[in-house]
Amino acid sequence: MQIAFLVAPEGVEQVELTEPWQAVKANGDTPVLVSTDSGEIQGFNHLDKADTFPVDRTVSEVSASDFDGLVLPGGVANPDFLRTDEKAVAFVKGFFEAGKPVAAICHAPWTLVEADVLRGRTLTSWPSLRTDIQNAGGTWVDEQVKVCTSEPSTLITSRKPDDLKAFNEAFTAEFAKASAG
């Protein structure tokens, strides 16, 4: 499977990118780093700059049809930037329209709020997104990982980096089910 990881040029929480990335690779699948700009993205450890990562493709060059699933890492600035980029929001929305699975952790559901794909869904996130999710028509729960199988696509969410092990296990299993189905 080809799995897109959508991140802004700056502000992604590095561990929320690298650990799911390794989980995809460990599953024998191919992670692809997609961003709004070409070149490199800057990872962060909370508010401190961390490593840089090469961008494989830009949102202008791809569509949901190019991939089997989407992972949205968090970090406060990352999804806040993505939700202001029309092409990034359209890219995310395309996965839901195509019925493809999406995994989002921590602050990443902000981009889902902007894509208007949360009505009737149950999900979790960093606690400060609760009201935004509810205002977007979603039901917020405080759980380590939440798998919502409402149509048209499966949504897997987690709250924070401490949930990464459960998040990685849940989303890789759900992506494999979707690919087999």
Coordinates of C-alpha atoms in Angstrom, one line a residue:
M1 CA 0.0 0.0 0.0
Q2 CA 1.0 3.6 -0.6
I3 CA 0.2 5.7 2.5
A4 CA 0.3 9.5 2.4
F5 CA 1.6 11.5 5.4
L6 CA 0.4 15.1 5.0
V7 CA 2.4 17.7 6.9
A8 CA 3.0 21.5 6.7
P9 CA 6.4 22.8 5.9
E10 CA 6.9 23.5 9.7
G11 CA 5.3 22.5 12.9
V12 CA 4.8 18.8 12.8
E13 CA 5.3 17.0 16.1
Q14 CA 8.3 14.8 15.0
V15 CA 7.5 11.7 16.9
E16 CA 3.9 11.7 15.5
L17 CA 5.5 11.6 12.1
T18 CA 8.4 9.2 12.6
E19 CA 6.7 6.5 14.7
P20 CA 3.7 6.0 12.4
W21 CA 6.1 6.2 9.4
Q22 CA 8.1 3.3 10.8
A23 CA 4.9 1.4 11.6
V24 CA 3.9 1.7 7.9
K25 CA 7.3 0.6 6.8
A26 CA 7.3 -2.3 9.3
N27 CA 4.0 -3.5 7.7
G28 CA 5.7 -3.7 4.3
D29 CA 3.9 -0.6 3.0
T30 CA 5.3 2.6 1.5
P31 CA 5.0 5.9 3.3
V32 CA 5.0 9.1 1.1
L33 CA 5.7 12.5 2.6
V34 CA 3.3 15.0 1.1
S35 CA 3.4 18.8 1.9
T36 CA 2.2 22.1 0.6
D37 CA 5.8 23.0 -0.6
S38 CA 8.6 21.0 -2.1
G39 CA 12.0 20.6 -0.4
E40 CA 12.1 19.7 3.2
I41 CA 9.8 20.0 6.2
Q42 CA 10.9 21.0 9.7
G43 CA 10.0 18.6 12.5
F44 CA 9.5 19.8 16.1
N45 CA 9.8 18.3 19.6
H46 CA 7.0 20.4 21.1
L47 CA 8.2 24.0 20.5
D48 CA 11.9 23.2 19.7
K49 CA 13.2 22.5 16.2
A50 CA 14.1 18.9 15.6
D51 CA 15.1 17.1 12.3
T52 CA 14.2 17.9 8.7
F53 CA 12.6 15.5 6.3
P54 CA 12.6 15.5 2.5
V55 CA 9.2 16.0 0.8
D56 CA 8.3 13.3 -1.7
R57 CA 5.3 15.1 -3.3
T58 CA 3.3 18.3 -3.0
V59 CA -0.5 18.5 -2.6
S60 CA -0.5 20.1 -6.1
E61 CA 1.0 16.9 -7.6
V62 CA -1.2 14.3 -5.9
S63 CA -4.8 13.2 -5.2
A64 CA -6.4 10.7 -2.8
S65 CA -6.6 8.3 -5.7
D66 CA -2.8 7.9 -5.6
F67 CA -2.9 6.4 -2.1
D68 CA -4.5 3.7 0.0
G69 CA -4.7 5.7 3.2
L70 CA -3.8 9.0 4.9
V71 CA -2.0 9.7 8.1
L72 CA -2.2 13.2 9.7
P73 CA 0.4 13.8 12.3
G74 CA -0.2 16.5 14.9
G75 CA 1.8 19.3 16.4
V76 CA -0.1 22.6 17.1
A77 CA 1.2 24.6 14.2
N78 CA 1.1 21.8 11.6
P79 CA -2.7 21.3 11.3
D80 CA -3.3 25.0 11.9
F81 CA -1.3 25.7 8.8
L82 CA -2.8 22.9 6.7
R83 CA -6.4 24.0 7.4
T84 CA -5.7 27.3 5.8
D85 CA -4.4 25.7 2.6
E86 CA -7.2 25.0 0.2
K87 CA -5.3 22.2 -1.7
A88 CA -4.4 20.5 1.5
V89 CA -8.0 20.6 2.8
A90 CA -9.2 19.3 -0.6
F91 CA -6.6 16.5 -0.5
V92 CA -7.9 15.4 2.9
K93 CA -11.5 15.6 1.9
G94 CA -10.7 13.5 -1.1
F95 CA -9.9 10.5 1.1
F96 CA -13.3 10.6 2.7
E97 CA -15.1 11.1 -0.6
A98 CA -13.2 8.0 -1.9
G99 CA -14.0 5.9 1.2
K100 CA -10.3 5.5 2.1
P101 CA -9.1 5.3 5.7
V102 CA -7.7 8.3 7.5
A103 CA -5.6 8.3 10.8
A104 CA -5.2 11.5 12.8
I105 CA -3.4 12.1 16.1
C106 CA -3.3 15.0 18.6
H107 CA -4.1 18.3 17.0
A108 CA -4.4 16.8 13.5
P109 CA -8.3 16.8 13.6
W110 CA -8.2 20.6 13.1
T111 CA -7.6 19.8 9.4
L112 CA -10.6 17.4 9.5
V113 CA -12.8 20.2 11.0
E114 CA -11.9 22.4 8.1
A115 CA -12.5 19.7 5.6
D116 CA -16.1 19.3 7.0
V117 CA -15.8 15.5 7.4
L118 CA -16.7 15.1 11.1
R119 CA -20.5 15.2 11.1
G120 CA -21.9 12.0 12.7
R121 CA -18.4 10.7 13.6
T122 CA -16.9 9.8 17.0
L123 CA -13.3 10.7 17.5
T124 CA -10.6 11.7 20.0
S125 CA -7.9 14.3 19.9
W126 CA -5.8 16.6 22.1
P127 CA -8.4 17.8 24.6
S128 CA -8.3 21.4 23.5
L129 CA -9.9 20.4 20.1
R130 CA -13.1 19.1 21.9
T131 CA -15.3 22.2 21.2
D132 CA -14.1 22.5 17.6
I133 CA -14.9 18.9 16.9
Q134 CA -18.3 19.2 18.5
N135 CA -19.0 22.4 16.6
A136 CA -18.1 20.5 13.4
G137 CA -20.8 17.9 14.2
G138 CA -18.5 15.2 15.7
T139 CA -18.7 13.5 19.0
W140 CA -15.5 13.9 21.1
V141 CA -14.4 11.1 23.5
D142 CA -11.4 10.9 25.8
E143 CA -9.9 7.5 24.7
Q144 CA -6.4 6.4 23.9
V145 CA -7.5 5.4 20.4
K146 CA -10.9 5.6 18.7
V147 CA -11.9 3.8 15.5
C148 CA -15.0 5.2 13.8
T149 CA -16.3 3.1 11.0
S150 CA -19.1 5.5 9.9
E151 CA -19.4 5.8 6.2
P152 CA -17.9 6.7 3.9
S153 CA -14.5 5.9 5.4
T154 CA -12.9 4.6 8.6
L155 CA -11.3 7.3 10.8
I156 CA -8.7 6.3 13.4
T157 CA -7.8 8.9 16.0
S158 CA -5.6 9.3 19.1
R159 CA -5.0 12.0 21.7
K160 CA -1.2 12.5 22.1
P161 CA 2.3 11.0 21.7
D162 CA 1.8 8.7 24.7
D163 CA -0.9 6.9 22.6
L164 CA 1.3 6.2 19.6
K165 CA 1.7 2.5 20.2
A166 CA -2.0 1.9 20.3
F167 CA -2.6 4.4 17.4
N168 CA 0.0 2.7 15.2
E169 CA -1.5 -0.8 15.9
A170 CA -5.0 0.4 15.2
F171 CA -4.4 2.4 12.0
T172 CA -2.2 -0.2 10.4
A173 CA -4.8 -2.9 11.1
E174 CA -7.6 -0.8 9.8
F175 CA -5.6 0.2 6.7
A176 CA -4.9 -3.4 6.0
K177 CA -8.6 -4.3 6.3
A178 CA -9.6 -1.5 4.0
S179 CA -7.0 -2.6 1.4
A180 CA -8.2 -6.2 1.6
G181 CA -11.8 -5.2 1.3

